[in-house]
Amino acid sequence: MAVQFKKAGTLPVDAMAAPPCTLVIFGASGDLTKRLLVPALYNLAHEHVLDASFDIVGVDRVQRNDEEFRAYLGETLKTLAAGGSEFGATEIDDTAWSWLSSRLHYMTGDFDDPGTYQRIVSHLADRARETSRANAVFYLAVAPGFFGPIADHLAAAGLIEANTADFRRIVVEKPFGSDLTSARALNARILRVAAESQLYRIDHFLGKETVQNIMALRFANGMFEPIWNREHIDHIQITAAETVGVEHRGRYYDATGALRDMVPNHMFQLLAMTAMEAPNSFSADAIRTEKAKAIDAIRPLTPQETAVNTVRGQYDGGAVRGQSVNPYRREPDVAPGSCTETYVALKLMIDNWRWSGVPFYIRTGKAMAARRTDIAIQFKRAPAVLFRDTPAASVDPNLMLLRIQPNEGVSLRFAAKAPGRTVRLSDVNMDFRYADYFRTEPSTGYETLIYDCLIGDPTLFQRADNIEAGWRAVQPVLDGWTSARGGVELYKAGGSGPAGADNLLARDGVKWLPLG
Ligand code: BG6
């Protein structure tokens, strides 16, 4: 890995400049391009880490010319900056924007039309004449149904063949497959025309600084690793709670649901970072091998276990932060009788020497009381022998909370003696907040990922086996739900999820950390 633990938005001084490259974005008129990719590219331009001859070609069916494309993205950028979105920047630096904007080109074209790809060939040939390089990254920011066909067309046009001097890479967005069979088929299809080393399968959670920090916390410190195992840890809770509902994504989401949308990718990345063994080195493959092994060790649920160890919920009407929310079934593009889950909770076991017997409770949901992504490591209770005749016995066990977002940081809860003449214990927190130690720059999380792809570092991207391991663990749940009677449990929008999820933990004598 060329640059380790790059801080998204503030690349370290030793970060090498990205090589010259043409970034071809398929889906240039889509939501991802305007909301995340172009803002991230703007942040990279602002940091001066893109090469002077960097250029972008946006491809989509909508009729536009370069000027219209630039104006549309410029307006969007300003609106995002004004709205305090995930973009982070609150104002646009005109110099950085005109630098980027002058490099934006638009190509009206159908993804199924070989002519589109011939025009890309000509564009790259022009670039090669002007700059003597024809490096290219093809970013598939399109509906998943296009991933395979676009890869085939790129190959047919000879666009994926790299010569020794120039690279050709493909970035594939999520969702990568909708189950184990389709993920395998997609891997096989793309790998027929491109080498694994040319493929960058994105999981944007890996672009989050705090997710990368899990490895630093675990493996750069001598004090945590010895207790990071079944001897000392009681259970682990992984939460990704969102306040937003399905928004304008009803068509995609209603066919997908929370399990497919979040678990085999984002939630399992958090699980893998927490559960993996120390890799032998920082090489991309060493890290990805350990992650694949951790995910692979998740015990597949039998149909009976699926009924007991999984909970699916769907938000009903309610209010989130004082704003009233429609029931999911009344959201745009959602079937009125939909049984799609907008919340899922799972109890998973990892069958290996380190984690045997330690439950991993995972929950993710939309329209919940708070936006919070974190990992709670709940340590075993200390024997209360010494304090058995005092109120001390009721003190909570030690807890380490890795806060992925917001309020990024790590806290450690332990017991302390409350001042006074009698022995009374109280929980206290030791708290590390990123913002207290580091300057955080505006970042969408995509900066690191785009930059890494440009410099050819695949560490933060998913290898084929990582993707398939995730689906292998989720497939029995999908199967179990298909064959089971019953369906989703409604929960109030703005609440903490369905009662079933509380019962799932209560059976083991534990509770979810409160969301608020
Ligand atoms: C996306 C999912 O991949 O991740 C969305 O499709 C979800 O449904 C989003 O809202 C969550 O990401 P973040 O970065 O906002 O926590």
Coordinates of C-alpha atoms and ligand atoms in Angstrom, one line a residue:
M1 CA 0.0 0.0 0.0
A2 CA 1.6 3.2 -1.1
V3 CA 0.1 5.6 1.4
Q4 CA -1.2 4.2 4.6
F5 CA -4.2 5.4 6.4
K6 CA -4.8 8.4 4.2
K7 CA -7.1 10.9 5.9
A8 CA -10.0 11.4 3.6
G9 CA -10.0 15.0 2.4
T10 CA -6.5 15.7 3.8
L11 CA -4.0 13.5 1.9
P12 CA -0.7 13.4 3.7
V13 CA 2.2 15.3 2.4
D14 CA 3.8 12.1 1.3
A15 CA 0.8 11.2 -0.9
M16 CA 2.0 10.9 -4.5
A17 CA 0.3 12.9 -7.1
A18 CA -2.2 10.8 -9.0
P19 CA -1.0 9.9 -12.5
P20 CA -2.5 11.4 -15.6
C21 CA -5.8 9.7 -16.4
T22 CA -9.2 10.0 -18.1
L23 CA -12.0 9.2 -15.8
V24 CA -15.0 8.0 -17.8
I25 CA -18.2 8.1 -15.7
F26 CA -21.1 6.0 -17.0
G27 CA -24.2 7.3 -15.4
A28 CA -23.0 10.9 -15.6
S29 CA -26.6 12.3 -15.2
G30 CA -27.3 10.1 -12.2
D31 CA -27.6 11.0 -8.6
L32 CA -24.3 9.5 -7.5
T33 CA -22.3 11.5 -10.0
K34 CA -23.7 14.9 -8.9
R35 CA -24.1 14.1 -5.2
L36 CA -20.8 12.3 -4.4
L37 CA -18.4 11.8 -7.3
V38 CA -18.1 15.3 -8.6
P39 CA -18.0 16.8 -5.1
A40 CA -15.2 14.3 -4.3
L41 CA -13.4 15.2 -7.5
Y42 CA -13.8 18.9 -6.6
N43 CA -12.2 18.2 -3.1
L44 CA -9.3 16.3 -4.8
A45 CA -8.8 19.3 -7.2
H46 CA -8.8 21.6 -4.3
E47 CA -6.1 19.5 -2.6
H48 CA -4.0 19.7 -5.9
V49 CA -3.6 15.9 -6.0
L50 CA -4.9 15.5 -9.6
D51 CA -2.6 15.6 -12.5
A52 CA -2.7 18.7 -14.8
S53 CA -3.8 16.6 -17.7
F54 CA -6.6 14.8 -15.7
D55 CA -9.9 14.8 -17.5
I56 CA -13.4 13.5 -17.1
V57 CA -15.8 12.2 -19.7
G58 CA -19.4 11.8 -18.4
V59 CA -21.5 9.4 -20.5
D60 CA -25.3 9.2 -20.3
R61 CA -28.4 9.0 -22.4
V62 CA -29.6 12.5 -21.5
Q63 CA -28.8 15.0 -24.3
R64 CA -26.3 17.6 -23.1
N65 CA -23.2 19.3 -24.3
D66 CA -20.0 20.1 -22.3
E67 CA -21.2 23.5 -21.3
E68 CA -24.6 22.3 -20.1
F69 CA -22.9 19.5 -18.2
R70 CA -20.5 21.9 -16.4
A71 CA -23.3 24.3 -15.6
Y72 CA -25.5 21.5 -14.2
L73 CA -22.7 20.2 -12.0
G74 CA -21.6 23.6 -10.9
E75 CA -25.1 24.5 -9.8
T76 CA -25.5 21.2 -7.9
L77 CA -22.2 21.8 -6.2
K78 CA -23.3 25.2 -4.9
T79 CA -26.6 23.8 -3.7
L80 CA -24.8 21.0 -1.9
A81 CA -22.4 23.4 -0.3
A82 CA -25.3 25.7 0.8
G83 CA -27.3 22.7 2.2
G84 CA -24.6 21.3 4.6
S85 CA -24.9 17.9 2.9
E86 CA -22.3 15.0 3.2
F87 CA -20.2 17.1 0.8
G88 CA -18.9 18.9 3.8
A89 CA -17.7 22.1 2.0
T90 CA -19.7 25.2 2.8
E91 CA -18.4 27.3 0.0
I92 CA -17.0 26.6 -3.5
D93 CA -13.5 27.8 -4.3
D94 CA -13.9 29.3 -7.8
T95 CA -10.3 28.5 -8.8
A96 CA -10.6 24.8 -7.9
W97 CA -14.0 24.5 -9.6
S98 CA -12.9 26.2 -12.8
W99 CA -9.8 23.9 -12.9
L100 CA -12.1 20.9 -12.6
S101 CA -14.9 22.2 -14.7
S102 CA -12.6 22.9 -17.7
R103 CA -11.7 19.2 -17.6
L104 CA -15.3 18.0 -17.7
H105 CA -16.7 16.6 -21.0
Y106 CA -20.0 15.1 -21.8
M107 CA -20.8 12.4 -24.2
T108 CA -24.4 11.6 -25.0
G109 CA -24.6 7.9 -25.6
D110 CA -26.5 4.7 -25.0
F111 CA -24.7 2.2 -22.8
D112 CA -25.8 -0.6 -25.2
D113 CA -24.6 1.2 -28.3
P114 CA -21.2 0.1 -29.6
G115 CA -20.9 3.6 -31.2
T116 CA -20.6 5.1 -27.6
Y117 CA -17.5 3.0 -27.0
Q118 CA -16.0 3.9 -30.3
R119 CA -16.3 7.6 -29.3
I120 CA -14.5 6.8 -26.1
V121 CA -11.8 5.1 -28.1
S122 CA -11.4 8.3 -30.2
H123 CA -11.4 10.5 -27.1
L124 CA -8.6 8.4 -25.5
A125 CA -6.6 8.4 -28.8
D126 CA -6.8 12.2 -28.8
R127 CA -5.7 12.3 -25.2
A128 CA -2.7 10.0 -26.0
R129 CA -1.7 12.3 -28.8
E130 CA -1.9 15.4 -26.5
T131 CA -0.4 13.9 -23.4
S132 CA 1.4 10.8 -24.6
R133 CA -0.6 8.8 -22.0
A134 CA -3.9 6.9 -22.3
N135 CA -4.6 5.8 -18.8
A136 CA -8.3 5.4 -18.1
V137 CA -10.6 4.5 -15.3
F138 CA -14.2 3.5 -16.2
Y139 CA -16.5 4.3 -13.4
L140 CA -19.8 2.4 -13.5
A141 CA -22.2 4.6 -11.6
V142 CA -25.2 2.9 -13.2
A143 CA -28.0 0.6 -12.4
P144 CA -26.5 -2.9 -11.6
G145 CA -28.1 -4.4 -14.7
F146 CA -25.6 -2.4 -16.8
F147 CA -22.4 -3.6 -15.0
G148 CA -22.0 -6.8 -17.1
P149 CA -23.1 -5.3 -20.5
I150 CA -20.8 -2.2 -20.1
A151 CA -17.8 -4.4 -19.2
D152 CA -18.5 -6.5 -22.3
H153 CA -18.8 -3.4 -24.5
L154 CA -15.6 -2.0 -23.1
A155 CA -13.8 -5.2 -23.8
A156 CA -15.2 -5.5 -27.3
A157 CA -14.0 -2.0 -28.1
G158 CA -10.5 -3.0 -26.9
L159 CA -10.8 -0.4 -24.0
I160 CA -9.8 -2.7 -21.2
E161 CA -6.6 -3.9 -22.7
A162 CA -3.8 -2.1 -20.9
N163 CA -0.4 -1.9 -22.4
T164 CA 2.6 -1.8 -20.0
A165 CA 2.7 2.0 -20.0
D166 CA -1.0 2.7 -19.7
F167 CA -3.5 1.3 -17.2
R168 CA -7.2 0.5 -17.7
R169 CA -9.4 0.0 -14.6
I170 CA -13.1 -0.4 -13.9
V171 CA -14.8 0.8 -10.8
V172 CA -18.0 -1.1 -10.0
E173 CA -20.5 0.4 -7.7
K174 CA -22.8 -1.5 -5.4
P175 CA -25.0 -3.5 -5.3
F176 CA -22.7 -6.2 -6.7
G177 CA -25.3 -8.9 -7.2
S178 CA -28.6 -9.4 -5.4
D179 CA -27.8 -12.9 -4.0
L180 CA -25.0 -15.4 -4.1
T181 CA -25.8 -16.8 -7.5
S182 CA -26.0 -13.4 -9.2
A183 CA -22.9 -12.1 -7.5
R184 CA -20.9 -15.2 -8.6
A185 CA -22.3 -14.8 -12.2
L186 CA -21.4 -11.1 -12.3
N187 CA -17.9 -11.8 -11.0
A188 CA -17.5 -14.5 -13.6
R189 CA -18.8 -12.3 -16.4
I190 CA -16.6 -9.4 -15.7
L191 CA -13.6 -11.5 -14.9
R192 CA -13.9 -13.0 -18.4
V193 CA -13.0 -9.7 -19.9
A194 CA -10.9 -8.0 -17.2
A195 CA -8.3 -9.1 -14.7
E196 CA -9.0 -9.0 -11.0
S197 CA -6.2 -6.4 -10.7
Q198 CA -8.2 -4.1 -13.0
L199 CA -11.4 -4.3 -10.9
Y200 CA -12.2 -1.9 -8.1
R201 CA -15.5 -2.9 -6.5
I202 CA -16.6 -0.1 -4.3
D203 CA -17.9 -0.2 -0.8
H204 CA -18.0 3.4 0.3
F205 CA -17.9 2.5 4.0
L206 CA -14.2 1.7 3.4
G207 CA -13.6 5.3 2.4
K208 CA -14.7 6.4 5.8
E209 CA -11.7 7.5 7.9
T210 CA -13.0 5.9 11.0
V211 CA -13.5 2.5 9.4
Q212 CA -9.9 2.5 8.3
N213 CA -8.9 3.5 11.8
I214 CA -10.2 0.2 13.2
M215 CA -7.1 -1.5 11.9
A216 CA -4.9 1.2 13.5
L217 CA -6.6 0.9 16.8
R218 CA -6.4 -2.9 16.9
F219 CA -3.0 -3.5 15.4
A220 CA -0.9 -0.4 16.2
N221 CA -1.6 -0.6 19.9
G222 CA -0.2 -3.3 22.2
M223 CA -2.9 -3.1 24.8
F224 CA -6.1 -4.0 22.9
E225 CA -5.2 -7.0 20.9
P226 CA -4.5 -9.3 23.8
I227 CA -8.1 -8.8 25.1
W228 CA -9.7 -8.8 21.6
N229 CA -11.1 -12.3 21.8
R230 CA -13.6 -14.8 23.3
E231 CA -11.8 -14.8 26.7
H232 CA -12.6 -11.2 27.3
I233 CA -15.4 -10.1 25.0
D234 CA -19.0 -10.9 25.8
H235 CA -20.5 -9.8 22.6
I236 CA -20.3 -7.2 19.9
Q237 CA -23.0 -4.9 18.6
I238 CA -22.7 -3.3 15.1
T239 CA -25.3 -0.5 14.4
A240 CA -26.0 1.5 11.3
A241 CA -29.1 3.6 12.1
E242 CA -30.3 6.2 9.7
T243 CA -32.9 9.0 10.2
V244 CA -33.7 9.2 6.5
G245 CA -36.4 7.1 5.0
V246 CA -36.3 5.6 1.6
E247 CA -36.4 9.1 0.0
H248 CA -36.7 9.0 -3.8
R249 CA -35.2 5.5 -4.1
G250 CA -38.4 3.5 -3.7
R251 CA -38.0 1.7 -7.0
Y252 CA -34.5 0.4 -6.1
Y253 CA -35.2 -0.1 -2.4
D254 CA -38.5 -1.9 -2.6
A255 CA -36.9 -4.6 -4.7
T256 CA -33.9 -4.7 -2.4
G257 CA -34.6 -4.2 1.3
A258 CA -32.3 -3.4 4.2
L259 CA -30.6 -6.8 4.3
R260 CA -29.3 -6.7 0.7
D261 CA -28.7 -3.0 0.7
M262 CA -26.5 -2.8 3.8
V263 CA -25.5 -6.2 5.2
P264 CA -23.3 -8.2 2.8
N265 CA -21.4 -5.0 2.0
H266 CA -21.3 -2.2 4.6
M267 CA -22.1 -4.1 7.7
F268 CA -19.8 -7.0 6.9
Q269 CA -17.0 -4.6 6.2
L270 CA -17.4 -3.3 9.7
L271 CA -17.6 -6.8 11.0
A272 CA -14.5 -7.9 9.1
M273 CA -12.5 -5.0 10.3
T274 CA -13.5 -5.8 13.9
A275 CA -13.1 -9.6 13.6
M276 CA -10.2 -10.2 11.2
E277 CA -6.8 -11.6 12.2
A278 CA -3.8 -9.3 11.9
P279 CA -2.7 -9.3 8.2
N280 CA 1.0 -10.2 7.6
S281 CA 1.5 -6.8 5.9
F282 CA -0.2 -3.8 4.5
S283 CA -0.4 -5.2 1.1
A284 CA -3.9 -5.1 -0.4
D285 CA -4.1 -8.8 -0.8
A286 CA -2.9 -9.6 2.7
I287 CA -5.6 -7.4 4.2
R288 CA -8.3 -8.6 1.8
T289 CA -7.4 -12.2 2.5
E290 CA -7.9 -11.8 6.3
K291 CA -11.2 -9.9 5.7
A292 CA -12.5 -12.7 3.5
K293 CA -11.5 -15.3 6.1
A294 CA -13.4 -13.4 8.8
I295 CA -16.6 -13.2 6.7
D296 CA -16.2 -16.7 5.6
A297 CA -16.2 -17.9 9.2
I298 CA -19.7 -16.5 9.8
R299 CA -21.8 -19.6 10.7
P300 CA -24.5 -20.1 8.0
L301 CA -28.0 -19.9 9.7
T302 CA -30.3 -22.9 9.2
P303 CA -33.9 -22.1 8.3
Q304 CA -34.8 -22.7 12.0
E305 CA -32.1 -20.3 13.2
T306 CA -33.1 -17.7 10.6
A307 CA -36.6 -17.6 12.2
V308 CA -35.1 -17.1 15.7
N309 CA -31.9 -15.1 15.0
T310 CA -33.1 -12.6 12.4
V311 CA -35.7 -9.8 12.7
R312 CA -37.0 -7.7 9.8
G313 CA -38.9 -4.5 10.4
Q314 CA -40.6 -1.9 8.2
Y315 CA -41.2 1.7 9.3
D316 CA -44.7 2.8 9.9
G317 CA -45.8 6.4 10.2
G318 CA -44.2 8.6 12.9
A319 CA -41.9 11.5 13.3
V320 CA -38.2 11.8 12.9
R321 CA -36.6 14.8 14.6
G322 CA -40.0 16.5 14.7
Q323 CA -40.7 15.9 11.0
S324 CA -43.6 13.7 10.3
V325 CA -42.8 10.6 8.2
N326 CA -45.2 8.6 6.0
P327 CA -45.4 4.8 6.5
Y328 CA -42.9 3.1 4.2
R329 CA -45.8 1.6 2.2
R330 CA -47.0 5.1 1.3
E331 CA -43.6 6.3 0.1
P332 CA -43.2 7.0 -3.7
D333 CA -42.6 4.0 -5.9
V334 CA -43.2 1.6 -3.0
A335 CA -45.9 -1.1 -3.5
P336 CA -48.9 -0.4 -1.1
G337 CA -48.7 -3.9 0.3
S338 CA -44.9 -4.1 0.3
C339 CA -43.3 -6.5 2.8
T340 CA -39.8 -5.2 2.1
E341 CA -37.8 -4.7 5.3
T342 CA -36.4 -1.3 6.1
Y343 CA -34.7 -2.6 9.2
V344 CA -32.9 -5.8 9.9
A345 CA -31.3 -7.2 13.1
L346 CA -29.2 -10.4 13.0
K347 CA -27.4 -12.5 15.6
L348 CA -24.4 -14.1 14.0
M349 CA -21.7 -16.3 15.3
I350 CA -18.2 -16.5 13.9
D351 CA -16.8 -20.0 13.9
N352 CA -13.2 -19.6 14.6
W353 CA -10.8 -19.9 17.5
R354 CA -10.9 -16.2 18.4
W355 CA -14.6 -15.6 18.3
S356 CA -16.2 -19.0 19.1
G357 CA -19.2 -18.3 21.4
V358 CA -19.2 -14.5 21.0
P359 CA -22.4 -13.2 19.4
F360 CA -22.2 -10.5 16.9
Y361 CA -25.5 -8.5 16.9
I362 CA -26.0 -6.4 13.8
R363 CA -28.8 -3.9 13.2
T364 CA -29.4 -1.4 10.5
G365 CA -32.6 0.6 9.7
K366 CA -34.1 3.6 8.1
A367 CA -36.3 6.3 9.7
M368 CA -34.9 5.7 13.1
A369 CA -34.5 8.0 16.1
A370 CA -30.9 8.9 15.4
R371 CA -28.2 8.7 12.7
R372 CA -25.5 6.6 14.2
T373 CA -23.0 4.1 12.9
D374 CA -20.9 2.4 15.5
I375 CA -19.4 -0.8 16.9
A376 CA -19.8 -1.6 20.5
I377 CA -17.3 -4.1 22.0
Q378 CA -18.9 -5.3 25.2
F379 CA -16.4 -6.9 27.5
K380 CA -17.1 -9.6 30.1
R381 CA -18.3 -8.5 33.5
A382 CA -15.5 -8.5 36.1
P383 CA -16.2 -10.9 39.0
A384 CA -18.0 -8.8 41.6
V385 CA -16.5 -10.6 44.6
L386 CA -14.9 -7.6 46.2
F387 CA -17.9 -5.4 45.8
R388 CA -20.6 -8.0 46.4
D389 CA -22.2 -6.2 49.4
T390 CA -22.1 -2.8 47.8
P391 CA -24.2 -1.3 45.0
A392 CA -21.1 -1.9 42.9
A393 CA -22.4 -5.2 41.6
S394 CA -24.9 -3.3 39.3
V395 CA -22.2 -1.4 37.5
D396 CA -22.1 -2.1 33.7
P397 CA -19.3 -4.1 32.2
N398 CA -16.6 -2.4 30.2
L399 CA -17.5 -1.2 26.8
M400 CA -15.5 0.2 24.0
L401 CA -17.4 2.2 21.4
L402 CA -16.0 2.8 18.0
R403 CA -18.0 5.7 16.6
I404 CA -17.9 5.6 12.8
Q405 CA -20.2 8.5 12.4
P406 CA -21.1 11.1 13.6
N407 CA -18.9 12.5 16.4
E408 CA -16.2 10.2 15.1
G409 CA -14.0 8.7 17.8
V410 CA -13.5 6.0 20.3
S411 CA -14.7 5.8 23.9
L412 CA -14.0 3.4 26.7
R413 CA -16.4 2.9 29.6
F414 CA -15.1 1.6 32.9
A415 CA -16.0 1.8 36.6
A416 CA -14.6 4.3 39.0
K417 CA -15.2 4.9 42.6
A418 CA -17.6 7.8 43.1
P419 CA -16.1 10.2 45.7
G420 CA -17.6 9.7 49.2
R421 CA -17.1 7.7 52.4
T422 CA -19.0 4.7 51.2
V423 CA -17.9 2.5 48.3
R424 CA -20.0 3.4 45.4
L425 CA -19.0 2.7 41.8
S426 CA -20.0 4.7 38.8
D427 CA -19.5 4.3 35.1
V428 CA -17.1 6.8 33.5
N429 CA -16.0 7.4 29.9
M430 CA -12.6 8.0 28.5
D431 CA -13.3 9.7 25.2
F432 CA -11.2 10.3 22.0
R433 CA -12.7 12.5 19.5
Y434 CA -11.1 12.9 16.1
A435 CA -12.1 16.6 15.9
D436 CA -10.0 17.2 19.1
Y437 CA -6.8 15.9 17.6
F438 CA -7.0 16.3 13.9
R439 CA -8.0 18.8 11.4
T440 CA -10.9 17.3 9.4
E441 CA -11.4 18.6 5.9
P442 CA -14.6 18.5 3.9
S443 CA -15.0 15.0 2.6
T444 CA -17.7 12.8 1.0
G445 CA -15.7 9.6 1.7
Y446 CA -15.2 9.0 -2.0
E447 CA -12.0 11.1 -2.2
T448 CA -9.8 8.4 -0.8
L449 CA -11.4 5.7 -3.0
I450 CA -11.1 7.7 -6.2
Y451 CA -7.6 8.7 -5.4
D452 CA -6.6 5.1 -4.5
C453 CA -8.0 3.8 -7.8
L454 CA -6.0 6.5 -9.7
I455 CA -2.8 5.4 -8.0
G456 CA -3.6 1.7 -8.3
D457 CA -4.1 0.8 -4.7
P458 CA -6.9 -1.7 -4.3
T459 CA -6.7 -2.2 -0.5
L460 CA -10.0 -0.4 0.2
F461 CA -11.9 -2.2 -2.6
Q462 CA -13.5 -5.6 -2.5
R463 CA -12.0 -8.6 -4.1
A464 CA -14.2 -11.2 -5.8
D465 CA -13.9 -13.5 -2.8
N466 CA -14.8 -10.8 -0.3
I467 CA -18.0 -10.1 -2.2
E468 CA -18.9 -13.8 -2.5
A469 CA -18.2 -14.5 1.2
G470 CA -20.6 -11.7 2.1
W471 CA -23.4 -13.2 0.0
R472 CA -22.6 -16.7 1.2
A473 CA -23.4 -15.6 4.7
V474 CA -26.5 -13.7 3.8
Q475 CA -28.0 -16.2 1.4
P476 CA -29.4 -18.6 4.1
V477 CA -31.2 -15.6 5.5
L478 CA -32.7 -14.7 2.1
D479 CA -33.7 -18.3 1.7
G480 CA -35.1 -18.6 5.2
W481 CA -37.2 -15.5 4.7
T482 CA -38.5 -16.7 1.4
S483 CA -39.7 -20.0 2.8
A484 CA -40.9 -18.7 6.2
R485 CA -44.4 -17.6 6.9
G486 CA -45.0 -14.2 8.4
G487 CA -43.2 -11.1 7.3
V488 CA -42.0 -7.8 8.5
E489 CA -42.8 -6.3 11.9
L490 CA -43.8 -2.6 11.8
Y491 CA -41.9 -0.1 13.9
K492 CA -42.7 3.6 14.5
A493 CA -40.7 6.0 12.4
G494 CA -38.4 7.9 14.7
G495 CA -38.1 5.0 17.2
S496 CA -35.5 2.5 17.8
G497 CA -36.7 -0.4 15.6
P498 CA -39.1 -3.3 16.1
A499 CA -39.8 -4.9 19.5
G500 CA -38.6 -8.2 18.0
A501 CA -35.0 -6.8 17.8
D502 CA -35.1 -6.0 21.5
N503 CA -36.3 -9.5 22.2
L504 CA -33.5 -11.0 20.1
L505 CA -31.0 -9.6 22.6
A506 CA -33.1 -9.9 25.7
R507 CA -33.1 -13.7 25.2
D508 CA -29.3 -13.6 25.7
G509 CA -29.7 -11.2 28.7
V510 CA -28.3 -8.2 26.9
K511 CA -29.7 -4.9 25.5
W512 CA -29.0 -2.7 22.5
L513 CA -27.1 0.4 23.3
P514 CA -29.7 3.2 23.3
L515 CA -29.8 5.1 20.0
G516 CA -30.4 8.6 21.4
Ligands
BG6_1 C1 -25.9 3.1 0.7 C2 -27.2 2.5 0.8 O1 -25.0 2.2 0.2 O2 -25.4 3.4 2.0 C3 -28.2 3.5 1.4 O3 -27.7 2.1 -0.4 C4 -27.7 4.0 2.8 O4 -29.5 2.9 1.6 C5 -26.2 4.4 2.6 O5 -28.5 5.1 3.1 C6 -25.6 4.7 4.0 O6 -24.4 5.3 3.8 P1 -23.9 6.5 4.8 O7 -22.5 6.8 4.3 O8 -24.9 7.6 4.6 O9 -23.9 6.0 6.2

